[in-house]
Tab-separated table of C-alpha atoms and ligand atoms in Angstrom:
chain	number	residue	atom	x	y	z
A	1	MET	CA	-16.156	-3.308	-4.110
A	2	ARG	CA	-16.620	-5.605	-6.303
A	3	LYS	CA	-19.592	-3.869	-7.965
A	4	LYS	CA	-17.288	-1.115	-8.775
A	5	ILE	CA	-14.219	-2.832	-10.532
A	6	HIS	CA	-17.067	-4.260	-12.460
A	7	ARG	CA	-17.964	-1.397	-13.806
A	8	GLN	CA	-14.973	0.576	-14.214
A	9	LEU	CA	-13.774	-3.085	-16.137
A	10	MET	CA	-16.583	-2.357	-18.383
A	11	GLY	CA	-15.971	1.150	-18.438
A	12	ILE	CA	-12.896	0.785	-19.709
A	13	ALA	CA	-13.924	-2.676	-22.445
A	14	LEU	CA	-16.543	0.145	-23.651
A	15	VAL	CA	-14.265	2.945	-24.541
A	16	ALA	CA	-11.454	0.605	-25.946
A	17	ILE	CA	-14.064	-0.909	-28.384
A	18	CYS	CA	-15.290	2.165	-29.507
A	19	ALA	CA	-12.213	4.071	-29.988
A	20	THR	CA	-11.317	0.613	-32.053
A	21	LEU	CA	-14.090	0.937	-34.457
A	22	PHE	CA	-13.903	4.595	-34.422
A	23	LEU	CA	-9.942	4.275	-35.748
A	24	THR	CA	-10.857	1.313	-38.026
A	25	LEU	CA	-13.667	2.886	-39.680
A	26	ALA	CA	-11.682	6.013	-40.081
A	27	PHE	CA	-8.564	3.990	-41.418
A	28	PHE	CA	-10.796	1.700	-43.987
A	29	TYR	CA	-12.424	4.773	-45.735
A	30	SER	CA	-8.893	6.322	-45.698
A	31	GLN	CA	-8.052	3.649	-47.645
A	32	PHE	CA	-11.248	3.379	-50.017
A	33	VAL	CA	-10.418	6.784	-50.565
A	34	LYS	CA	-7.343	6.173	-51.930
A	35	GLN	CA	-8.256	3.166	-53.674
A	36	ILE	CA	-10.734	5.275	-55.513
A	37	ASN	CA	-7.894	7.768	-56.808
A	38	GLU	CA	-5.547	5.701	-57.679
A	39	ASP	CA	-8.368	3.534	-60.035
A	40	LEU	CA	-9.247	7.395	-61.477
A	41	ARG	CA	-5.381	8.388	-62.030
A	42	SER	CA	-4.882	4.552	-63.755
A	43	TYR	CA	-8.572	5.202	-66.033
A	44	ALA	CA	-6.799	8.856	-67.112
A	45	GLN	CA	-3.424	7.021	-67.817
A	46	ILE	CA	-5.461	4.252	-70.030
A	47	LEU	CA	-7.302	6.831	-72.247
A	48	LYS	CA	-4.780	9.135	-72.129
A	49	THR	CA	-2.508	6.950	-74.135
A	50	VAL	CA	-5.417	6.348	-76.556
A	51	GLU	CA	-4.279	8.885	-79.533
A	52	HIS	CA	-6.579	11.470	-80.932
A	53	ILE	CA	-8.895	10.844	-77.914
A	54	SER	CA	-11.009	13.463	-79.476
A	55	ASP	CA	-11.314	10.760	-82.836
A	56	TYR	CA	-12.949	7.981	-80.225
A	57	ASP	CA	-15.707	6.882	-80.360
A	58	LEU	CA	-16.622	6.884	-76.676
A	59	SER	CA	-20.129	6.802	-77.058
A	60	GLN	CA	-19.294	2.642	-77.184
A	61	TYR	CA	-18.934	3.285	-73.317
A	62	ASN	CA	-21.248	2.874	-71.145
A	63	TYR	CA	-19.803	4.869	-68.277
A	64	GLN	CA	-22.996	5.233	-66.517
A	65	LYS	CA	-23.067	1.998	-65.951
A	66	ASP	CA	-19.204	1.624	-64.623
A	67	SER	CA	-20.193	4.528	-62.576
A	68	VAL	CA	-17.198	7.014	-63.770
A	69	ARG	CA	-17.525	10.017	-65.857
A	70	VAL	CA	-15.358	11.407	-68.374
A	71	THR	CA	-15.219	14.504	-69.158
A	72	LEU	CA	-12.866	16.651	-72.139
A	73	ILE	CA	-12.255	20.484	-71.612
A	74	HIS	CA	-10.806	22.370	-73.685
A	75	ALA	CA	-7.804	24.931	-72.324
A	76	ASP	CA	-10.350	27.900	-72.266
A	77	GLY	CA	-12.503	25.759	-69.992
A	78	THR	CA	-15.190	24.875	-72.020
A	79	VAL	CA	-16.712	21.332	-72.125
A	80	TRP	CA	-16.989	19.549	-75.480
A	81	TYR	CA	-17.777	16.044	-73.995
A	82	ASP	CA	-19.813	14.675	-71.162
A	83	SER	CA	-20.393	10.788	-70.881
A	84	ARG	CA	-22.968	11.500	-68.648
A	85	VAL	CA	-24.687	14.912	-70.513
A	86	GLU	CA	-25.990	14.931	-73.715
A	87	ASP	CA	-26.161	18.248	-74.388
A	88	VAL	CA	-22.826	19.842	-73.092
A	89	SER	CA	-23.623	23.481	-74.075
A	90	THR	CA	-25.592	23.272	-71.552
A	91	MET	CA	-22.785	22.725	-69.117
A	92	ASP	CA	-21.004	26.100	-67.905
A	93	ASN	CA	-17.045	26.705	-67.982
A	94	HIS	CA	-15.134	24.692	-66.687
A	95	ALA	CA	-11.443	26.117	-66.174
A	96	MET	CA	-12.174	27.191	-62.522
A	97	ARG	CA	-13.291	23.395	-61.695
A	98	GLU	CA	-10.187	23.100	-58.506
A	99	GLU	CA	-8.882	19.977	-60.952
A	100	VAL	CA	-9.420	21.240	-64.163
A	101	ALA	CA	-6.848	24.376	-63.081
A	102	MET	CA	-4.501	22.321	-61.660
A	103	ALA	CA	-3.596	19.772	-64.481
A	104	LEU	CA	-3.811	22.938	-67.076
A	105	GLN	CA	-1.300	24.271	-64.359
A	106	THR	CA	0.671	21.254	-63.400
A	107	GLY	CA	-0.396	18.554	-65.698
A	108	GLU	CA	-2.261	16.814	-63.324
A	109	GLY	CA	-5.058	17.218	-60.441
A	110	GLU	CA	-7.238	15.770	-58.312
A	111	SER	CA	-10.172	17.254	-55.928
A	112	ILE	CA	-13.099	15.282	-53.908
A	113	ARG	CA	-15.962	17.608	-53.876
A	114	LYS	CA	-19.958	16.714	-51.266
A	115	SER	CA	-22.780	16.193	-53.465
A	116	ALA	CA	-25.763	18.221	-51.725
A	117	THR	CA	-27.000	15.659	-49.517
A	118	LEU	CA	-23.492	14.576	-47.999
A	119	ALA	CA	-24.335	11.043	-48.987
A	120	GLU	CA	-21.970	10.956	-51.427
A	121	TYR	CA	-18.510	12.535	-52.866
A	122	ASN	CA	-17.582	12.858	-56.065
A	123	PHE	CA	-14.024	12.419	-56.831
A	124	TYR	CA	-12.137	13.912	-59.845
A	125	TYR	CA	-9.121	13.439	-61.621
A	126	ALA	CA	-7.945	15.778	-64.719
A	127	ILE	CA	-4.863	15.364	-66.841
A	128	LEU	CA	-3.247	17.408	-69.675
A	129	LEU	CA	-3.443	15.669	-72.945
A	130	ALA	CA	-0.747	16.267	-75.249
A	131	SER	CA	-3.610	18.239	-77.686
A	132	GLY	CA	-3.739	20.756	-74.586
A	133	ASP	CA	-7.618	19.685	-73.800
A	134	VAL	CA	-7.816	18.409	-70.236
A	135	LEU	CA	-9.890	14.952	-69.855
A	136	ARG	CA	-11.202	14.540	-66.740
A	137	ILE	CA	-12.623	11.403	-64.938
A	138	GLY	CA	-14.990	11.953	-61.933
A	139	GLN	CA	-16.828	8.917	-60.085
A	140	GLU	CA	-18.897	9.306	-56.832
A	141	ALA	CA	-18.560	7.393	-53.804
A	142	ALA	CA	-20.356	6.670	-50.493
A	143	SER	CA	-19.200	9.379	-47.516
A	144	PRO	CA	-17.685	8.820	-44.342
A	145	LEU	CA	-21.378	9.445	-43.192
A	146	LEU	CA	-22.601	6.864	-45.448
A	147	VAL	CA	-20.439	4.480	-45.028
A	148	ILE	CA	-20.932	4.355	-40.997
A	149	ILE	CA	-25.027	4.732	-41.278
A	150	ASN	CA	-24.845	1.498	-43.709
A	151	ALA	CA	-21.979	-0.816	-41.444
A	152	LEU	CA	-24.644	0.414	-38.576
A	153	PRO	CA	-26.407	-3.149	-38.141
A	154	ALA	CA	-23.416	-4.854	-38.488
A	155	LEU	CA	-21.471	-2.591	-36.040
A	156	PHE	CA	-23.825	-2.990	-33.348
A	157	LEU	CA	-23.981	-6.632	-33.592
A	158	GLU	CA	-20.253	-6.800	-33.242
A	159	LEU	CA	-20.358	-4.088	-30.119
A	160	LEU	CA	-23.059	-6.200	-28.341
A	161	LEU	CA	-20.847	-9.405	-29.130
A	162	LEU	CA	-17.969	-7.696	-27.399
A	163	ILE	CA	-19.776	-6.266	-24.740
A	164	VAL	CA	-21.325	-9.967	-23.793
A	165	VAL	CA	-17.468	-11.364	-23.786
A	166	CYS	CA	-15.959	-8.297	-21.522
A	167	GLY	CA	-19.195	-8.874	-19.331
A	168	VAL	CA	-17.817	-11.981	-18.704
A	169	ALA	CA	-14.195	-11.621	-18.799
A	170	ALA	CA	-15.100	-8.656	-16.162
A	171	LYS	CA	-17.154	-10.751	-13.884
A	172	VAL	CA	-14.534	-13.836	-13.799
A	173	LEU	CA	-11.158	-11.183	-13.315
A	174	THR	CA	-13.214	-9.468	-10.673
A	175	ASN	CA	-14.121	-12.586	-9.037
A	176	HIS	CA	-10.515	-13.569	-9.166
A	177	LEU	CA	-9.077	-10.020	-7.498
A	178	VAL	CA	-11.986	-9.734	-4.911
A	179	GLU	CA	-12.975	-13.547	-3.849
A	180	PRO	CA	-9.712	-14.196	-1.696
A	181	ILE	CA	-9.907	-10.543	0.342
A	182	GLU	CA	-13.738	-11.840	0.880
A	183	GLN	CA	-13.017	-14.994	2.083
A	184	MET	CA	-10.023	-13.528	4.258
A	185	ALA	CA	-12.401	-10.335	5.830
A	186	GLU	CA	-15.128	-13.381	6.098
A	187	ASN	CA	-12.705	-15.178	8.598
A	188	LEU	CA	-9.516	-13.818	9.693
A	189	ASN	CA	-8.349	-17.055	11.440
A	190	ARG	CA	-8.332	-19.585	8.793
A	191	ILE	CA	-6.617	-16.838	6.440
A	192	ASP	CA	-3.892	-19.809	5.742
A	193	GLY	CA	-5.904	-22.150	3.530
A	194	ILE	CA	-7.280	-19.122	1.368
A	195	PRO	CA	-5.422	-19.294	-2.411
A	196	VAL	CA	-4.051	-16.075	-3.271
A	197	TYR	CA	-2.450	-14.757	-6.369
A	198	GLU	CA	0.979	-13.381	-5.959
A	199	GLU	CA	0.494	-9.418	-5.691
A	200	LEU	CA	-1.916	-10.100	-2.588
A	201	GLU	CA	0.785	-12.481	-0.767
A	202	PRO	CA	2.580	-9.683	1.148
A	203	PHE	CA	-0.188	-8.107	2.064
A	204	VAL	CA	-1.646	-11.202	3.112
A	205	GLU	CA	1.080	-11.446	5.374
A	206	MET	CA	1.146	-7.941	7.046
A	207	ILE	CA	-2.838	-8.960	7.571
A	208	THR	CA	-1.811	-12.720	9.163
A	209	ARG	CA	0.773	-10.981	11.430
A	210	GLN	CA	-1.180	-7.988	12.410
A	211	HIS	CA	-4.478	-10.402	13.365
A	212	MET	CA	-1.942	-12.336	15.293
A	213	ASP	CA	-0.512	-9.519	17.522
A	214	ILE	CA	-3.918	-8.114	18.338
A	215	MET	CA	-5.041	-11.672	19.440
A	216	LYS	CA	-1.680	-12.222	21.158
A	217	SER	CA	-1.985	-8.556	22.675
A	218	ALA	CA	-5.739	-8.954	23.513
A	219	LYS	CA	-4.765	-12.451	25.511
A	220	MET	CA	-1.907	-10.878	27.479
A	221	ARG	CA	-4.463	-8.225	28.195
A	222	GLN	CA	-6.913	-10.582	29.091
A	223	GLU	CA	-4.258	-12.394	31.594
A	224	PHE	CA	-2.413	-9.337	32.915
A	225	THR	CA	-6.062	-8.300	33.952
A	226	ALA	CA	-6.940	-11.630	35.913
A	227	ASN	CA	-3.179	-11.516	37.456
A	228	VAL	CA	-4.118	-7.725	38.528
A	229	SER	CA	-6.869	-8.866	39.928
A	230	HIS	CA	-5.712	-11.333	41.969
A	231	GLU	CA	-2.134	-9.376	43.234
A	232	LEU	CA	-4.751	-6.888	44.423
A	233	LYS	CA	-7.123	-8.961	46.327
A	234	THR	CA	-4.255	-10.888	48.674
A	235	PRO	CA	-3.088	-7.944	50.371
A	236	LEU	CA	-6.490	-6.319	50.509
A	237	THR	CA	-8.227	-9.536	52.303
A	238	SER	CA	-5.339	-8.987	54.803
A	239	ILE	CA	-5.868	-5.162	55.236
A	240	SER	CA	-9.360	-6.573	55.427
A	241	GLY	CA	-8.694	-9.583	57.795
A	242	TYR	CA	-6.855	-7.822	60.284
A	243	ALA	CA	-9.082	-4.836	60.326
A	244	GLU	CA	-12.001	-6.850	61.178
A	245	LEU	CA	-10.257	-8.655	64.118
A	246	ILE	CA	-9.244	-4.950	65.642
A	247	GLN	CA	-12.957	-4.312	64.559
A	248	ASN	CA	-14.373	-7.197	66.686
A	249	HIS	CA	-12.333	-6.428	69.858
A	250	MET	CA	-10.589	-10.149	68.816
A	251	ALA	CA	-6.564	-8.562	68.600
A	252	ASN	CA	-5.791	-9.630	72.511
A	253	GLY	CA	-3.136	-6.790	72.603
A	254	GLN	CA	-2.085	-7.595	69.236
A	255	GLU	CA	-3.556	-4.355	67.732
A	256	GLU	CA	0.196	-3.017	67.075
A	257	ARG	CA	1.399	-6.259	65.000
A	258	PHE	CA	-2.123	-5.994	62.941
A	259	ALA	CA	-1.386	-2.786	62.942
A	260	THR	CA	2.113	-2.944	61.159
A	261	GLU	CA	0.176	-5.899	59.318
A	262	ILE	CA	-2.698	-3.554	57.646
A	263	HIS	CA	0.734	-0.774	56.711
A	264	ARG	CA	2.505	-3.392	55.119
A	265	ASN	CA	0.507	-4.669	53.343
A	266	ALA	CA	-1.559	-1.284	52.465
A	267	SER	CA	2.304	-0.572	50.901
A	268	ARG	CA	2.489	-3.537	49.425
A	269	LEU	CA	-0.792	-2.406	47.430
A	270	LEU	CA	0.302	1.087	46.409
A	271	THR	CA	3.211	-0.018	45.171
A	272	LEU	CA	1.779	-2.666	43.295
A	273	ILE	CA	-0.644	0.329	42.002
A	274	ASN	CA	2.134	2.473	40.696
A	275	ASP	CA	3.857	-0.249	39.113
A	276	ILE	CA	0.092	-0.819	37.210
A	277	ILE	CA	-0.394	2.164	36.583
A	278	ARG	CA	3.283	3.130	35.093
A	279	LEU	CA	3.051	-0.012	32.800
A	280	SER	CA	-0.242	0.930	31.230
A	281	GLU	CA	1.425	4.663	31.090
A	282	LEU	CA	4.102	2.833	29.031
A	283	ASP	CA	1.825	1.025	27.076
A	284	GLY	CA	-1.028	3.230	26.030
A	285	THR	CA	1.455	6.643	24.894
A	286	GLU	CA	3.195	6.725	21.399
A	287	GLN	CA	5.038	9.677	22.852
A	288	ASP	CA	8.005	8.725	24.238
A	289	GLY	CA	8.210	11.815	26.578
A	290	ILE	CA	10.941	14.353	26.850
A	291	MET	CA	14.361	13.176	25.080
A	292	GLU	CA	16.947	15.352	26.371
A	293	THR	CA	21.097	14.483	26.619
A	294	VAL	CA	21.081	12.323	30.124
A	295	ASP	CA	24.695	11.809	31.868
A	296	LEU	CA	24.032	8.526	32.785
A	297	TYR	CA	26.696	8.272	34.936
A	298	GLU	CA	25.578	10.895	37.046
A	299	LEU	CA	21.807	9.250	36.934
A	300	ALA	CA	23.190	5.724	38.372
A	301	ASP	CA	25.512	7.580	41.093
A	302	VAL	CA	22.402	9.418	42.088
A	303	CYS	CA	20.308	5.994	42.134
A	304	VAL	CA	23.340	3.934	43.525
A	305	SER	CA	23.180	6.734	46.952
A	306	MET	CA	19.450	6.523	47.013
A	307	LEU	CA	20.018	2.293	47.141
A	308	GLN	CA	22.636	2.495	49.632
A	309	LEU	CA	20.508	2.199	52.328
A	310	ASN	CA	18.698	-0.776	50.938
A	311	ALA	CA	21.911	-2.445	50.033
A	312	ASP	CA	23.098	-2.114	53.688
A	313	LYS	CA	20.079	-3.456	54.791
A	314	HIS	CA	20.326	-6.384	52.912
A	315	GLU	CA	24.079	-6.920	53.562
A	316	VAL	CA	25.303	-6.337	50.107
A	317	GLN	CA	28.302	-4.047	49.376
A	318	LEU	CA	26.763	-1.868	46.066
A	319	SER	CA	29.184	0.520	43.717
A	320	LEU	CA	29.351	2.194	40.551
A	321	ILE	CA	32.306	2.153	38.140
A	322	GLY	CA	32.738	4.063	34.981
A	323	GLU	CA	32.696	7.409	33.296
A	324	SER	CA	30.182	10.038	32.618
A	325	GLN	CA	28.537	8.672	29.267
A	326	LYS	CA	26.282	10.968	27.198
A	327	ILE	CA	22.903	8.929	25.496
A	328	ILE	CA	19.740	10.838	24.498
A	329	GLY	CA	16.922	9.635	26.440
A	330	ASN	CA	14.181	10.481	28.697
A	331	ARG	CA	15.334	11.023	32.371
A	332	GLN	CA	12.451	9.894	34.322
A	333	MET	CA	12.391	5.987	32.515
A	334	LEU	CA	16.398	5.664	32.659
A	335	ASP	CA	16.065	6.664	36.013
A	336	GLU	CA	13.076	3.632	36.701
A	337	LEU	CA	15.352	1.580	34.716
A	338	LEU	CA	18.538	1.443	36.667
A	339	TYR	CA	16.526	1.940	39.992
A	340	ASN	CA	14.872	-1.423	38.890
A	341	LEU	CA	17.986	-3.623	37.529
A	342	CYS	CA	19.885	-2.363	41.108
A	343	ASP	CA	16.993	-3.337	43.225
A	344	ASN	CA	16.655	-6.697	41.409
A	345	ALA	CA	20.062	-6.867	42.583
A	346	ILE	CA	20.102	-6.322	45.467
A	347	ARG	CA	16.784	-8.599	46.396
A	348	TYR	CA	18.222	-10.845	45.196
A	349	ASN	CA	21.416	-11.205	46.288
A	350	LYS	CA	22.892	-12.941	48.974
A	351	LYS	CA	24.254	-11.980	52.435
A	352	GLY	CA	27.626	-10.813	52.051
A	353	GLY	CA	27.203	-10.101	48.422
A	354	LEU	CA	27.711	-7.620	45.474
A	355	VAL	CA	26.306	-5.568	43.602
A	356	GLN	CA	28.779	-3.439	40.640
A	357	VAL	CA	27.212	-0.734	38.327
A	358	LYS	CA	29.132	-0.329	35.390
A	359	ILE	CA	28.618	2.795	33.009
A	360	GLY	CA	30.781	2.261	29.224
A	361	ARG	CA	31.467	2.573	26.044
A	362	TYR	CA	32.288	0.425	23.489
A	363	ASP	CA	34.571	0.827	20.872
A	364	SER	CA	31.766	1.254	18.158
A	365	GLY	CA	30.230	3.374	20.195
A	366	GLU	CA	27.708	2.270	22.078
A	367	VAL	CA	27.182	3.070	25.479
A	368	TYR	CA	25.923	0.478	27.964
A	369	VAL	CA	24.731	-0.505	31.265
A	370	SER	CA	25.620	-3.385	33.476
A	371	VAL	CA	24.236	-4.426	36.671
A	372	GLU	CA	26.462	-7.611	37.844
A	373	ASP	CA	25.533	-9.231	40.904
A	374	THR	CA	26.668	-12.423	42.923
A	375	GLY	CA	23.104	-13.486	43.729
A	376	ILE	CA	20.849	-16.359	43.602
A	377	GLY	CA	21.224	-16.104	39.987
A	378	ILE	CA	17.949	-17.111	37.387
A	379	PRO	CA	17.630	-20.588	36.016
A	380	ALA	CA	17.895	-21.239	32.216
A	381	GLU	CA	14.619	-21.943	31.365
A	382	HIS	CA	13.295	-18.322	33.099
A	383	GLN	CA	15.849	-15.970	31.615
A	384	GLU	CA	13.476	-15.469	28.379
A	385	ARG	CA	10.460	-14.684	30.293
A	386	ILE	CA	11.390	-12.744	33.439
A	387	PHE	CA	10.262	-9.448	31.312
A	388	GLU	CA	6.190	-11.106	31.560
A	389	ARG	CA	4.162	-8.934	33.390
A	390	PHE	CA	3.847	-10.729	37.161
A	391	TYR	CA	6.550	-13.857	36.007
A	392	ARG	CA	8.751	-14.798	39.346
A	393	VAL	CA	11.136	-17.403	39.313
A	394	ASP	CA	10.608	-17.433	43.223
A	395	LYS	CA	7.019	-15.660	44.566
A	396	GLY	CA	7.590	-16.307	47.897
A	397	ARG	CA	10.985	-14.254	47.665
A	398	SER	CA	9.734	-11.675	45.774
A	399	LYS	CA	6.529	-10.556	47.660
A	400	GLU	CA	8.982	-11.205	50.700
A	401	THR	CA	11.176	-8.296	49.180
A	402	GLY	CA	8.247	-5.934	48.469
A	403	GLY	CA	8.470	-7.727	44.499
A	404	THR	CA	5.511	-6.673	42.350
A	405	GLY	CA	6.544	-8.838	39.311
A	406	LEU	CA	6.336	-5.837	37.000
A	407	GLY	CA	9.519	-4.168	37.357
A	408	LEU	CA	11.129	-5.723	34.496
A	409	ALA	CA	8.659	-5.730	32.480
A	410	ILE	CA	8.762	-1.790	33.189
A	411	VAL	CA	12.536	-2.255	32.248
A	412	LYS	CA	11.758	-3.933	28.903
A	413	HIS	CA	9.219	-1.271	28.012
A	414	ILE	CA	11.796	1.678	28.638
A	415	VAL	CA	14.879	-0.330	26.841
A	416	SER	CA	12.218	-0.456	23.719
A	417	LYS	CA	11.173	3.016	23.765
A	418	HIS	CA	15.271	4.227	23.583
A	419	GLU	CA	15.584	1.260	20.907
A	420	ALA	CA	18.159	-0.226	23.502
A	421	ASP	CA	18.667	-3.680	23.638
A	422	ILE	CA	19.242	-5.819	27.123
A	423	LYS	CA	20.940	-8.760	27.828
A	424	VAL	CA	20.576	-11.336	30.247
A	425	GLU	CA	23.622	-13.533	31.843
A	426	SER	CA	22.988	-15.562	34.627
A	427	THR	CA	24.144	-18.493	36.851
A	428	VAL	CA	22.283	-20.009	39.215
A	429	GLY	CA	24.350	-19.859	42.882
A	430	PHE	CA	26.933	-17.536	40.921
A	431	GLY	CA	25.109	-14.334	40.123
A	432	THR	CA	23.278	-12.231	37.258
A	433	LYS	CA	24.282	-9.598	35.097
A	434	ILE	CA	21.716	-7.639	33.241
A	435	LYS	CA	23.452	-5.011	30.401
A	436	VAL	CA	21.204	-2.286	28.513
A	437	ILE	CA	22.872	-1.384	25.387
A	438	PHE	CA	22.170	2.255	23.658
A	439	PRO	CA	21.991	2.852	19.692
A	440	LYS	CA	24.688	5.279	18.812
B	1	LIG	P1	9.817	-8.681	41.157
B	1	LIG	O1	8.837	-7.739	41.220
B	1	LIG	O2	9.271	-9.975	41.624
B	1	LIG	O3	11.628	-8.685	41.520
B	1	LIG	P2	10.687	-8.353	38.169
B	1	LIG	O4	9.822	-8.512	36.820
B	1	LIG	O5	11.837	-7.062	39.142
B	1	LIG	O6	9.584	-8.608	39.866
B	1	LIG	O7	11.576	-9.620	37.712
B	1	LIG	C1	11.526	-10.505	37.933
B	1	LIG	C2	11.522	-11.827	38.207
B	1	LIG	O8	12.998	-12.027	37.889
B	1	LIG	C3	11.801	-11.960	39.679
B	1	LIG	O9	10.692	-12.247	40.235
B	1	LIG	C4	13.174	-13.087	39.936
B	1	LIG	O10	12.326	-13.978	39.888
B	1	LIG	C5	13.911	-12.511	38.853
B	1	LIG	N1	14.734	-11.654	39.282
B	1	LIG	C6	14.579	-10.402	38.516
B	1	LIG	N2	16.054	-10.060	38.964
B	1	LIG	C7	17.270	-10.768	39.581
B	1	LIG	C8	18.107	-10.595	39.748
B	1	LIG	N3	19.095	-9.892	39.680
B	1	LIG	N4	18.979	-12.326	40.495
B	1	LIG	C9	18.049	-13.246	40.395
B	1	LIG	N5	16.573	-12.923	39.826
B	1	LIG	C10	16.048	-12.160	39.630
């Protein structure tokens, strides 16, 4: 990663440097050409102001030294003076030279011609004199190619210097970008002390949160496994003990009681295993099962009828109020939710107590289920934790009544799968009300 960023930064820098150099050269060359043209024009204008230029002793000036060439051409194209050529009669007709033709037509003309070697360009400016002759000024100058070739050593040095500077800058920048990420990757637990730049902060926050969630869920899983082993061990030890007594003929006529105990513990094991399997099913899948329109009142009615016998056994009066309310949800899960809440309300109740299930809808449109009992209540300090796996306020009572400590953990899962909300109101000695509110 570090190398890749570095390479890419260097690549960008190199392209930028080369493009800048090339554009600068092109700009300066065009300025150079403009300057030559302007110089030639000035020369011509000055010479033009000299009256009867033909009378002027042009040989007085060493134009060769100035590298400026002066040519005088008649309107018919014959050359009668050239500062570079001794015998002008050898020169061919100049009427068709671009700049001369233009000057004859419009009064002035200019052109650039490449020399045979391409190393030099000839710049010409021609002007029509009052006499009808054409005065042409010429100058040789280096071609762009030659300019580049001449500038090569300086360019190379500049390029080298820029590459070194960019290389160092790219390294510093890459380090600045990558270092916090590498430090984080090395030790996610000590992420807080690492100085990060602004843009990385949301990323660090997210990673920290996710890391904490992962650690928390790993710890929870570990605790859960330990709890499961412990919970399974107790009934299994009893079963094994009673069976061994019978096997060794030590029951002394208590076989029936032992068999009852074995049966009770085996049932307990089965309930426990069923709850564990259910929890891991709810835990593991992202899928929420089939979501359909479910009438909560209808479901509660079935649940209340099913638990009626159980309520009678505990001498608790179980009733349902409200009216048909439809929500989108998973029928099986909602069934479990109602069953677990009602079952708890019966089990943690007092003799002659009441359990009232209510299905209703708020004015805002949210449907709710409330299960209210007149039971033993839950102390305030335990109310937060009763949804944890295997958390029980009174372990003895829970086991005695066939509880696994997983009922409310399953309820919480179902609530979250339905994006619903759960609320507990409870007063010790007076009763508990658990309410689940479904979104619209
Ligand atoms: P359990 O199988 O032990 O009932 P749950 O997860 O269903 O486990 O409930 C966790 C604990 O919350 C119970 O052990 C009990 O102490 C407490 N609890 C749940 N519902 C009620 C209730 N209606 N009244 C009083 N205590 C309750």
